[in-house]
XYZ file of C-alpha atoms in Angstrom:
708
model
C 27.540 16.003 -12.586
C 27.003 16.932 -8.953
C 25.667 14.232 -6.669
C 23.459 15.374 -3.794
C 23.065 13.055 -0.807
C 19.988 13.191 1.416
C 18.593 11.128 4.265
C 15.488 9.001 3.922
C 14.385 5.441 4.667
C 13.756 2.349 2.583
C 10.249 1.182 1.721
C 11.039 -1.981 -0.190
C 9.695 -3.881 2.834
C 8.291 -3.070 6.254
C 11.658 -2.699 8.037
C 12.097 0.902 6.792
C 15.899 0.870 7.111
C 17.551 4.300 7.353
C 19.238 5.246 4.083
C 21.451 7.800 2.443
C 20.131 8.529 -1.042
C 22.406 9.848 -3.794
C 20.599 11.981 -6.369
C 22.183 12.881 -9.716
C 20.438 14.741 -12.542
C 17.123 14.396 -10.748
C 17.344 10.605 -10.542
C 18.118 8.174 -7.745
C 21.726 7.219 -8.424
C 22.508 5.116 -5.355
C 21.408 4.172 -1.843
C 23.266 2.866 1.184
C 22.728 2.512 4.900
C 23.001 5.570 7.133
C 25.774 4.792 9.660
C 24.722 7.715 11.866
C 21.167 6.489 12.399
C 20.731 5.485 16.070
C 18.414 2.563 15.261
C 19.923 1.012 12.130
C 23.584 2.001 12.326
C 24.153 1.664 8.574
C 22.266 -1.594 8.008
C 20.383 -2.312 4.790
C 19.496 -5.556 3.004
C 20.155 -6.586 -0.583
C 16.544 -5.955 -1.590
C 16.561 -2.378 -0.359
C 19.780 -1.666 -2.184
C 17.915 -2.241 -5.456
C 15.837 0.933 -5.084
C 17.767 2.852 -7.783
C 16.977 0.148 -10.334
C 13.375 -0.087 -9.133
C 12.868 3.645 -9.696
C 14.702 3.859 -12.997
C 13.678 0.698 -14.880
C 12.835 1.543 -18.488
C 9.640 -0.555 -18.408
C 8.302 1.057 -15.233
C 4.709 2.270 -15.627
C 4.846 6.070 -15.400
C 1.653 6.884 -17.287
C -1.803 5.438 -16.720
C -3.105 2.834 -19.155
C -6.635 2.021 -20.278
C -7.587 -1.141 -22.150
C -9.322 -0.486 -25.439
C -11.980 -2.449 -27.296
C -9.205 -4.342 -29.081
C -7.825 -5.581 -25.728
C -4.650 -3.510 -25.952
C -3.569 -0.900 -23.418
C -3.280 2.729 -24.487
C -1.549 5.449 -22.453
C -3.810 8.214 -21.162
C -3.464 11.178 -18.837
C -3.979 10.427 -15.146
C -7.035 12.700 -15.003
C -8.615 10.871 -17.942
C -7.953 7.451 -16.365
C -9.454 8.626 -13.071
C -12.483 10.031 -14.895
C -13.145 6.694 -16.576
C -12.531 4.672 -13.393
C -14.724 6.990 -11.331
C -17.579 6.936 -13.867
C -17.537 3.149 -14.160
C -17.343 2.644 -10.388
C -20.239 5.054 -9.827
C -22.352 3.239 -12.390
C -21.673 -0.103 -10.689
C -22.537 1.295 -7.248
C -25.715 2.956 -8.554
C -26.907 -0.285 -10.137
C -25.676 -2.925 -7.712
C -24.922 -1.153 -4.417
C -21.633 -0.408 -2.630
C -20.784 -4.041 -1.803
C -20.285 -4.621 -5.533
C -16.954 -2.768 -5.220
C -13.991 -4.368 -3.433
C -10.667 -2.849 -2.392
C -7.538 -4.971 -1.910
C -4.337 -3.670 -0.300
C -1.359 -5.825 -1.199
C 2.195 -5.815 0.075
C 3.104 -2.480 -1.452
C 0.028 -0.652 -0.213
C 1.561 -1.123 3.223
C 4.851 0.440 2.124
C 3.089 3.782 1.597
C 2.371 5.328 5.000
C -1.041 6.549 3.791
C -1.821 3.579 1.550
C -3.888 1.304 3.783
C -5.403 4.174 5.779
C -6.586 5.884 2.614
C -7.910 2.620 1.162
C -9.880 1.845 4.314
C -11.272 5.381 4.384
C -12.285 5.063 0.726
C -14.031 1.724 1.381
C -15.803 3.019 4.481
C -16.889 6.167 2.678
C -18.241 4.032 -0.143
C -20.013 1.746 2.341
C -18.632 -1.556 1.063
C -17.924 -4.488 3.349
C -15.457 -5.828 0.774
C -12.188 -4.431 2.080
C -9.249 -6.849 1.972
C -5.542 -6.766 2.851
C -2.720 -9.275 2.677
C -2.852 -9.648 6.486
C -5.610 -12.257 6.168
C -3.491 -14.277 3.735
C -0.633 -15.109 6.071
C -1.275 -13.975 9.663
C -4.952 -13.534 10.610
C -4.572 -15.779 13.668
C -2.234 -13.260 15.288
C -4.900 -10.600 15.027
C -7.619 -12.988 16.187
C -5.837 -14.268 19.292
C -4.672 -10.798 20.304
C -8.234 -9.553 20.181
C -9.941 -12.623 21.619
C -7.821 -13.516 24.625
C -7.255 -9.992 25.812
C -4.137 -7.854 25.692
C -1.841 -6.852 28.501
C -2.195 -3.093 28.319
C 1.472 -2.526 29.152
C 2.592 -4.697 26.245
C 4.744 -7.790 25.845
C 8.374 -7.914 26.909
C 10.645 -6.437 24.258
C 13.490 -8.400 22.712
C 16.117 -6.034 24.103
C 15.050 -6.899 27.644
C 14.775 -10.643 27.019
C 16.973 -13.306 28.578
C 15.145 -16.098 26.733
C 13.290 -16.291 23.406
C 11.304 -18.949 21.560
C 10.939 -18.602 17.772
C 8.585 -20.932 15.909
C 9.057 -20.850 12.141
C 10.314 -17.281 12.370
C 13.514 -16.370 10.524
C 13.818 -12.569 10.842
C 17.434 -12.614 9.659
C 15.997 -13.211 6.176
C 12.352 -12.140 6.410
C 12.967 -8.880 8.325
C 9.697 -9.598 10.076
C 8.898 -10.251 13.707
C 5.691 -9.929 15.704
C 5.694 -7.963 18.980
C 8.220 -9.474 21.357
C 10.322 -10.888 18.525
C 13.696 -9.937 17.091
C 13.454 -6.439 15.550
C 14.301 -6.492 11.841
C 17.025 -3.879 12.123
C 20.400 -5.538 11.549
C 18.782 -8.695 12.934
C 21.789 -11.012 12.708
C 24.015 -8.620 14.635
C 21.304 -7.923 17.224
C 20.752 -11.619 17.823
C 24.460 -12.376 18.142
C 24.913 -9.449 20.530
C 21.976 -10.652 22.617
C 23.402 -14.164 22.815
C 26.790 -12.794 23.873
C 24.937 -10.933 26.631
C 23.377 -14.202 27.849
C 20.175 -14.677 25.836
C 18.993 -18.297 25.643
C 17.430 -19.056 22.268
C 15.000 -21.859 21.379
C 13.997 -22.333 17.742
C 11.418 -24.739 16.312
C 11.437 -25.115 12.530
C 11.326 -28.004 10.026
C 14.541 -26.623 8.576
C 17.622 -25.301 10.302
C 17.138 -21.685 9.285
C 19.615 -18.854 9.789
C 18.114 -18.192 13.225
C 17.958 -21.888 14.108
C 21.681 -22.153 13.447
C 22.242 -19.845 16.436
C 19.863 -21.645 18.804
C 20.763 -23.145 22.174
C 17.984 -25.677 21.585
C 16.877 -26.445 18.033
C 13.667 -28.437 17.596
C 13.235 -29.734 14.005
C 9.469 -29.978 14.361
C 7.473 -31.940 11.807
C 5.599 -29.535 9.460
C 2.166 -28.644 10.779
C 2.727 -30.222 14.191
C 3.651 -27.086 16.145
C 0.576 -27.520 18.400
C 1.954 -30.837 19.687
C 5.321 -29.282 20.500
C 3.735 -26.303 22.271
C 1.249 -28.476 24.172
C 4.126 -30.692 25.318
C 6.023 -27.671 26.633
C 2.934 -26.366 28.427
C 2.374 -29.838 29.910
C 5.871 -29.724 31.445
C 5.472 -26.146 32.688
C 2.172 -26.908 34.405
C 3.231 -30.289 35.816
C 6.464 -28.901 37.253
C 4.740 -25.655 38.344
C 7.237 -23.540 36.434
C 4.634 -20.913 35.565
C 4.181 -17.592 37.391
C 1.564 -18.667 39.918
C 1.009 -15.189 41.376
C 0.417 -13.644 37.951
C -1.872 -16.481 36.874
C -3.893 -16.293 40.084
C -4.405 -12.559 39.625
C -4.962 -12.286 35.902
C -5.895 -15.626 34.308
C -9.067 -17.697 34.020
C -9.388 -21.076 32.348
C -6.178 -22.647 33.664
C -7.892 -25.916 34.568
C -9.343 -26.218 31.056
C -5.884 -25.758 29.556
C -4.393 -28.240 32.017
C -6.954 -30.853 31.011
C -6.363 -30.173 27.309
C -2.595 -30.744 27.524
C -2.838 -33.740 29.861
C -2.401 -36.186 26.997
C 0.572 -34.325 25.559
C 3.224 -35.836 27.781
C 6.760 -35.198 26.529
C 6.823 -38.658 24.981
C 3.445 -38.270 23.251
C 4.214 -34.725 22.103
C 7.623 -35.822 20.809
C 6.146 -38.650 18.766
C 3.586 -36.333 17.136
C 5.974 -33.403 16.631
C 8.863 -35.535 15.445
C 11.380 -34.239 17.982
C 13.206 -35.643 20.998
C 11.199 -35.831 24.234
C 14.125 -34.675 26.364
C 14.504 -31.650 24.086
C 10.869 -30.687 24.720
C 11.457 -30.873 28.478
C 14.670 -28.874 28.194
C 12.973 -26.233 26.034
C 10.069 -25.895 28.480
C 12.410 -25.472 31.431
C 14.627 -23.021 29.567
C 11.708 -20.860 28.463
C 9.974 -20.856 31.845
C 13.284 -20.304 33.623
C 13.840 -16.943 31.986
C 12.676 -13.733 33.598
C 11.713 -11.935 30.385
C 11.268 -12.874 26.750
C 8.490 -14.091 24.481
C 7.434 -16.970 22.312
C 6.656 -15.747 18.776
C 5.769 -17.296 15.432
C 6.470 -16.514 11.815
C 3.915 -16.830 9.068
C 4.864 -20.453 8.273
C 3.291 -22.114 11.338
C 0.237 -19.931 10.955
C -0.187 -21.036 7.319
C 0.194 -24.715 8.213
C -3.511 -25.344 8.775
C -3.837 -24.896 12.526
C -3.004 -21.219 12.782
C -5.455 -20.179 15.496
C -4.621 -23.205 17.655
C -0.889 -22.543 17.267
C -1.231 -18.863 18.130
C -3.475 -19.716 21.079
C -0.818 -22.009 22.529
C 1.910 -19.398 21.968
C -0.305 -16.847 23.712
C -0.845 -19.319 26.559
C 2.917 -19.792 26.983
C 3.473 -16.039 27.268
C 0.558 -15.660 29.667
C 1.633 -18.530 31.931
C 5.140 -17.104 32.178
C 3.936 -13.490 32.590
C 6.001 -12.080 29.753
C 4.628 -8.565 30.027
C 5.834 -5.090 31.011
C 4.897 -4.389 34.607
C 3.908 -1.306 36.571
C 6.606 1.374 36.591
C 8.472 -0.045 33.586
C 8.555 1.615 30.189
C 5.760 0.158 28.133
C 6.553 -1.964 25.131
C 6.712 -0.456 21.647
C 5.569 3.172 22.190
C 4.373 3.660 18.550
C 4.705 7.376 17.869
C 2.216 7.543 14.967
C -0.380 5.104 16.320
C -3.429 6.355 18.260
C -2.579 5.928 21.910
C -4.327 3.606 24.333
C -3.874 3.451 28.122
C -0.737 1.585 29.244
C -1.677 -0.106 32.492
C -0.552 -3.179 34.428
C -3.706 -5.124 33.686
C -5.563 -7.094 31.051
C -7.608 -5.099 28.580
C -11.057 -6.211 27.484
C -11.253 -8.893 24.784
C -12.438 -7.979 21.333
C -15.417 -9.569 19.625
C -15.238 -13.081 18.282
C -14.315 -13.405 14.638
C -17.190 -11.947 12.648
C -19.186 -10.721 15.658
C -20.646 -7.264 15.288
C -19.477 -6.909 11.680
C -20.959 -7.871 8.318
C -20.349 -11.430 7.174
C -19.252 -12.719 3.828
C -21.739 -14.597 1.689
C -19.154 -17.379 1.457
C -18.637 -20.244 3.950
C -20.143 -18.253 6.821
C -16.880 -16.394 7.367
C -16.812 -12.982 8.980
C -14.616 -9.926 9.127
C -11.338 -9.680 11.022
C -11.641 -6.212 12.466
C -12.550 -4.115 9.444
C -11.507 -6.501 6.682
C -12.861 -9.580 4.991
C -10.673 -12.690 4.665
C -8.929 -12.701 1.291
C -9.837 -16.338 0.745
C -13.487 -15.489 0.078
C -12.758 -12.841 -2.567
C -12.683 -15.144 -5.601
C -15.996 -16.737 -4.651
C -17.500 -13.326 -3.814
C -16.668 -12.345 -7.414
C -17.879 -15.587 -9.023
C -21.047 -16.185 -6.959
C -24.121 -14.428 -8.412
C -26.602 -12.663 -6.191
C -26.984 -9.541 -4.130
C -23.590 -8.258 -3.013
C -21.605 -9.958 -5.783
C -18.286 -8.179 -6.333
C -18.235 -6.655 -9.807
C -15.324 -4.220 -9.485
C -11.968 -4.503 -7.739
C -9.418 -1.811 -6.950
C -6.086 -3.564 -6.398
C -3.469 -1.390 -4.683
C 0.139 -2.566 -4.757
C -0.862 -6.215 -4.819
C -0.812 -9.258 -7.059
C -3.715 -11.573 -6.129
C -3.111 -13.884 -9.076
C 0.173 -14.923 -7.465
C -0.465 -14.274 -3.767
C -3.895 -15.874 -3.314
C -4.551 -19.619 -2.951
C -6.250 -21.545 -5.749
C -4.476 -19.584 -8.441
C -6.551 -20.738 -11.385
C -9.827 -19.795 -9.674
C -8.386 -16.361 -8.891
C -7.556 -15.906 -12.590
C -11.123 -16.870 -13.521
C -12.479 -14.401 -10.953
C -10.279 -11.510 -12.074
C -11.195 -12.083 -15.711
C -14.921 -12.105 -14.894
C -14.959 -8.661 -13.234
C -16.811 -5.785 -14.871
C -13.917 -3.531 -13.835
C -10.426 -4.201 -12.516
C -8.369 -1.146 -11.546
C -4.743 -1.894 -10.718
C -2.386 0.573 -9.061
C 1.060 -0.736 -9.913
C 4.496 0.370 -11.102
C 4.967 -2.629 -13.371
C 2.999 -4.989 -15.566
C 2.627 -7.721 -12.954
C 0.397 -10.750 -13.513
C -2.683 -9.101 -12.004
C -2.038 -5.763 -13.705
C -1.964 -7.537 -17.070
C -5.629 -8.465 -16.504
C -6.706 -4.945 -15.530
C -9.034 -2.632 -17.430
C -7.314 0.453 -16.035
C -3.802 0.758 -14.604
C -3.033 3.861 -12.550
C 0.637 4.867 -12.331
C 1.771 5.625 -8.751
C 4.760 7.485 -7.423
C 7.460 5.278 -5.938
C 8.741 5.537 -2.401
C 11.649 7.954 -2.914
C 9.326 10.253 -4.878
C 6.862 10.919 -2.057
C 6.627 11.986 1.574
C 6.194 9.226 4.145
C 6.352 8.455 7.853
C 7.560 5.314 9.647
C 4.134 4.227 10.876
C 4.424 0.698 9.498
C 7.787 -0.182 11.017
C 7.132 1.425 14.410
C 5.549 -1.820 15.615
C 9.137 -2.974 16.238
C 10.740 0.222 17.563
C 11.466 -0.199 21.262
C 11.966 3.556 21.685
C 9.804 6.476 20.446
C 11.722 6.659 17.144
C 9.999 8.482 14.283
C 10.805 9.755 10.826
C 9.150 12.030 8.312
C 10.871 11.882 4.947
C 10.568 14.318 2.096
C 10.512 13.240 -1.533
C 14.064 12.667 -2.750
C 13.321 13.171 -6.469
C 10.474 14.265 -8.721
C 8.412 11.394 -10.068
C 8.682 10.850 -13.814
C 5.688 10.834 -16.125
C 2.121 11.485 -14.984
C 1.856 9.892 -11.544
C 0.111 10.404 -8.206
C 0.486 9.143 -4.661
C -2.007 6.344 -3.911
C -3.901 8.422 -1.352
C -4.342 11.117 -4.011
C -5.790 8.589 -6.467
C -8.297 7.320 -3.901
C -9.289 10.864 -2.959
C -9.845 11.668 -6.639
C -11.990 8.557 -7.101
C -14.073 9.338 -3.997
C -14.553 12.871 -5.309
C -15.772 11.582 -8.669
C -18.108 8.998 -7.130
C -19.459 11.521 -4.620
C -18.469 9.778 -1.385
C -16.322 10.864 1.558
C -13.252 9.493 3.331
C -13.732 9.228 7.119
C -10.446 9.445 9.042
C -9.516 9.281 12.728
C -9.292 13.084 12.899
C -12.599 13.640 11.129
C -13.825 13.620 7.545
C -11.175 14.219 4.931
C -11.894 17.554 3.202
C -13.379 16.823 -0.208
C -13.515 20.366 -1.596
C -9.759 20.496 -2.115
C -7.306 17.588 -2.037
C -5.160 17.773 1.130
C -1.398 17.544 0.924
C 0.338 14.472 2.362
C 1.143 16.076 5.715
C -2.455 17.135 6.271
C -3.765 13.712 5.268
C -1.312 11.919 7.586
C -2.255 14.200 10.489
C -5.934 13.398 9.987
C -5.269 9.687 9.527
C -3.156 9.367 12.707
C -5.127 11.687 14.994
C -4.691 10.703 18.647
C -1.135 9.479 18.159
C 1.792 10.290 20.438
C 3.292 12.927 18.114
C 1.512 14.205 14.975
C 3.363 13.736 11.691
C 3.464 17.504 11.147
C 5.349 17.976 14.411
C 7.812 15.204 13.566
C 8.384 16.913 10.238
C 9.052 20.211 11.999
C 11.371 18.551 14.518
C 13.374 16.733 11.832
C 16.823 18.097 11.033
C 18.527 17.127 7.786
C 16.145 14.187 7.342
C 17.309 12.480 10.532
C 15.159 10.429 12.863
C 13.624 12.032 15.926
C 13.518 10.154 19.236
C 10.973 11.414 21.777
C 12.449 9.635 24.773
C 10.674 11.903 27.261
C 7.327 10.823 25.792
C 7.896 7.074 26.175
C 4.800 5.843 28.049
C 5.339 4.194 31.417
C 3.108 1.354 32.595
C 0.620 2.801 35.053
C -1.115 1.038 37.949
C -4.202 -1.001 37.164
C -7.566 0.700 37.109
C -9.522 -0.876 39.997
C -12.770 -0.288 38.110
C -11.663 -2.749 35.427
C -11.491 -6.476 36.194
C -10.722 -8.250 32.942
C -8.680 -11.443 32.818
C -7.036 -13.589 30.208
C -9.409 -16.469 29.494
C -7.544 -19.576 28.357
C -10.832 -21.454 27.924
C -12.354 -18.963 25.473
C -13.293 -19.656 21.858
C -13.204 -23.435 22.240
C -9.436 -23.700 21.946
C -8.917 -26.326 24.679
C -11.458 -28.446 22.837
C -9.717 -27.756 19.524
C -6.468 -29.017 21.041
C -8.205 -32.225 22.147
C -9.622 -32.696 18.641
C -6.159 -32.168 17.191
C -4.684 -34.742 19.563
C -7.302 -37.323 18.616
C -6.780 -36.852 14.866
C -3.980 -38.770 13.217
C -2.198 -37.300 10.173
C -2.974 -39.230 7.000
C -0.395 -39.137 4.206
C -2.794 -40.741 1.692
C -0.019 -41.146 -0.845
C 1.295 -37.613 -0.431
C 4.372 -38.435 1.602
C 6.186 -35.082 1.515
C 5.210 -31.845 3.210
C 5.907 -28.611 1.360
C 6.794 -25.767 3.732
C 7.104 -22.074 2.941
C 10.347 -20.156 3.257
C 11.484 -16.558 2.855
C 14.024 -15.482 0.277
C 16.844 -12.980 0.645
C 16.241 -11.896 -2.938
C 12.444 -11.569 -3.085
C 9.700 -9.924 -1.067
C 6.664 -12.108 -1.698
C 5.985 -11.766 -5.445
C 8.165 -8.654 -5.758
C 11.769 -8.374 -6.829
C 12.145 -10.950 -9.578
C 11.974 -8.201 -12.230
C 14.978 -6.309 -10.818
C 18.310 -7.020 -12.544
C 20.371 -7.112 -9.350
C 18.096 -9.723 -7.784
C 17.631 -11.768 -10.947
C 21.413 -12.052 -11.119
C 21.270 -13.889 -7.788
C 18.421 -16.254 -8.673
C 15.756 -16.474 -11.357
C 13.642 -19.361 -10.105
C 11.944 -20.649 -6.961
C 14.086 -23.681 -6.026
C 12.542 -26.747 -4.429
C 14.892 -27.644 -1.563
C 15.172 -31.275 -0.398
C 17.372 -33.139 2.005
C 20.176 -34.750 -0.072
C 19.140 -38.229 1.072
C 15.587 -37.617 -0.160
C 16.898 -36.573 -3.562
C 18.968 -39.738 -3.732
C 16.035 -41.953 -2.736
C 13.862 -40.264 -5.365
C 16.485 -40.843 -8.027
C 16.892 -37.099 -8.499
C 19.881 -34.797 -8.646
C 20.363 -31.122 -8.021
C 19.077 -28.925 -10.849
C 16.618 -31.591 -12.046
C 13.130 -30.349 -12.799
C 10.608 -31.981 -10.474
C 6.837 -32.266 -10.552
C 5.295 -31.337 -7.203
C 1.735 -32.625 -6.940
C -0.864 -31.940 -4.258
C -4.443 -33.254 -4.168
C -5.362 -30.063 -6.088
C -2.726 -29.412 -8.761
C 0.839 -29.871 -10.004
C 3.607 -27.289 -10.289
C 7.203 -27.611 -11.434
C 10.314 -26.714 -9.505
C 14.076 -26.936 -9.830
C 15.576 -29.353 -7.299
C 18.173 -28.083 -4.830
C 19.867 -29.943 -1.974
C 20.038 -28.711 1.613
C 21.083 -30.749 4.621
C 19.353 -28.107 6.783
C 15.981 -29.763 6.079
C 14.497 -32.698 7.912
C 13.664 -35.728 5.775
C 10.311 -35.757 4.005
C 10.178 -31.977 3.592
C 10.368 -29.843 0.462
C 10.847 -26.114 1.018
C 9.882 -23.323 -1.411
C 8.973 -19.650 -1.232
C 5.253 -18.944 -1.439
C 3.696 -16.129 -3.514
C 6.655 -16.283 -5.892
C 6.928 -15.277 -9.501
C 4.641 -13.705 -12.030
C 2.727 -16.422 -13.801
C 2.247 -20.123 -14.448
C 5.637 -21.667 -15.289
C 5.830 -24.968 -17.160
C 8.705 -27.404 -17.480
C 10.314 -25.372 -20.234
C 10.440 -21.988 -18.485
C 10.443 -22.833 -14.760
C 14.175 -22.123 -14.485
C 13.577 -18.568 -15.636
C 10.233 -17.823 -13.975
C 9.693 -20.058 -10.952
C 6.274 -21.021 -9.629
C 3.928 -20.000 -6.843
C 3.039 -22.803 -4.431
C -0.405 -21.228 -3.977
C -1.608 -23.152 -7.036
C -1.350 -26.342 -4.961
C -4.037 -25.420 -2.435
C -7.816 -25.051 -2.414
C -9.171 -22.454 -0.004
C -12.617 -24.083 -0.013
C -11.343 -27.378 1.418
C -8.335 -26.794 3.652
C -9.019 -23.653 5.662
C -9.291 -22.440 9.231
C -12.992 -22.279 10.159
C -12.457 -19.144 12.266
C -10.263 -17.018 10.014
C -10.770 -18.615 6.624
C -7.016 -18.857 6.148
C -6.001 -21.502 3.656
C -3.318 -24.115 4.225
C -0.284 -22.601 2.484
C 2.488 -24.459 4.303
C 2.886 -28.096 5.372
C 1.049 -28.904 2.129
C 0.826 -32.672 1.454
C 2.583 -33.354 -1.856
C 4.243 -36.133 -3.794
C 7.392 -35.719 -5.837
C 8.383 -37.117 -9.209
C 10.887 -36.356 -11.910
C 9.405 -34.125 -14.575
């Protein structure tokens, strides 16, 4: 048979690597990197190369399912499933109000370029405050600090321009994730090695010597959860030795004295004792970072999930502010973002956003408020289980798996099972989908049109792609935005978008929807589509924004004393960690062969690993009387899970390292080798959580270890 090869991009994760797709007999037969792409140069990862299997698995859900009175699922036409879902949702809204319906966008909602935008428009049209995404599970502090302390309107320094970089718990070689200023996830290992050959100085802080840490000029094996001590020690050195950019600080920063007072007690010796690293290394790292001309400090999700996320991100923000790591007047602005609504790019500080929860509805639970337009995920279970006005009675789950991804796993199961209606949009019978009343079958990535709006947060040039569908979707499927439009139509609500209300008389095609959703962007999706030749990327170099002079009518400054963070640092310094019999700290890690809870069902990835190993330092295993491949019981103050022991001399002593949000259920001793466990069962979001963001402790979890 003839094989046709076309250009597209991967949507297994948020990197969106450029791909060549082989199509045979109307099916995806193979994928590989596109060596002619100017951004990726042929790079793909092992997860993305599983797309043919992901599309063609025999147990893929290609027809909608409705649970009958006997508890069993029966296949139905998409229109019939939408009719039932729409009727039941409308009845719930009519009786209990719009807040009784919640929408959750999981990992794979983000991999559809219209997924989150359509879900937000659906929720806003419905009028519910209960809109959730996975952002508040692992990185709400990044959003909070960016909004609260003000943004430099020209953007942070980009990695390509950096001569120094500080990574805290960030391993983009494996995770393919980096915040602004970090290592772009496009052939990250090669990019980092090339940068080091060109003179980049790299500092890495991590409880384990990760892939990135192995390339560091200074590696700081920080004790889990003690990143604030390390950062405060570095800031102490920078301020004491006046290594900061005094002209920039004088012009653009308030609150310096408050920060100076807060770090006064974090001398290198004191910081080293708390952080578990060498004092001289802290001094050397501070001097190296401040001595660079460009380059940022960035974090991964691990430090943010370690219980002091906002404080950690505040101190990282302070480091970048003190050292003026921003694009200046006349330079190209950072990260042009072709599909994102444009904001002025000026050499000045923009206004701060509202405090967490200010100006937006609040949850009924723990006094927590919204982060931008979304509620923190860690109130959802209680919002479902707590009676009263506004109780969630229906949940639409889009490309997510809350049973595995959310903390306090058993409570989440109780909450999901208590819903009047659970609608899951999923391609497989994942743990959460198994509890659904209705499962809607979506198209997969190579079966739909998409743009690169998710990954453009790392493109340092105005790079954009509009991909066509590579193959026809099997069965009776729809794109997620089409499903949400159909539900809004049946309920009788609208879908407000940036370009105006979505037309509800006739369902718009994907291009029209994307144009409306991204109105005000640098280049509309329809134009990118028209400019695309043979599926290739388009680079609008002549449209790259340049940082303009400051507007004299605006006089905003970074405020390092805002939101009580200097006081929070003092409180942290005065508190002493208490092991209380839980002598190990469990830290999260990324896996080459999984993307959160996704991937374990794919044959090519299962062949690499079936479980979620518990990695220990070899000396810890010996002291515990354990050997590699033993099954271990890992117990927190909340629960016990089982893991399969593995040795790694890349870990510091007293640390166990496992992937979070892993697997597809509750594995016992007998099946843990085949299924693996999610560490989220070990934590309780009502006890250990950030009071500003509601984020639960999901890394640096106190645990004790025993043979199973």
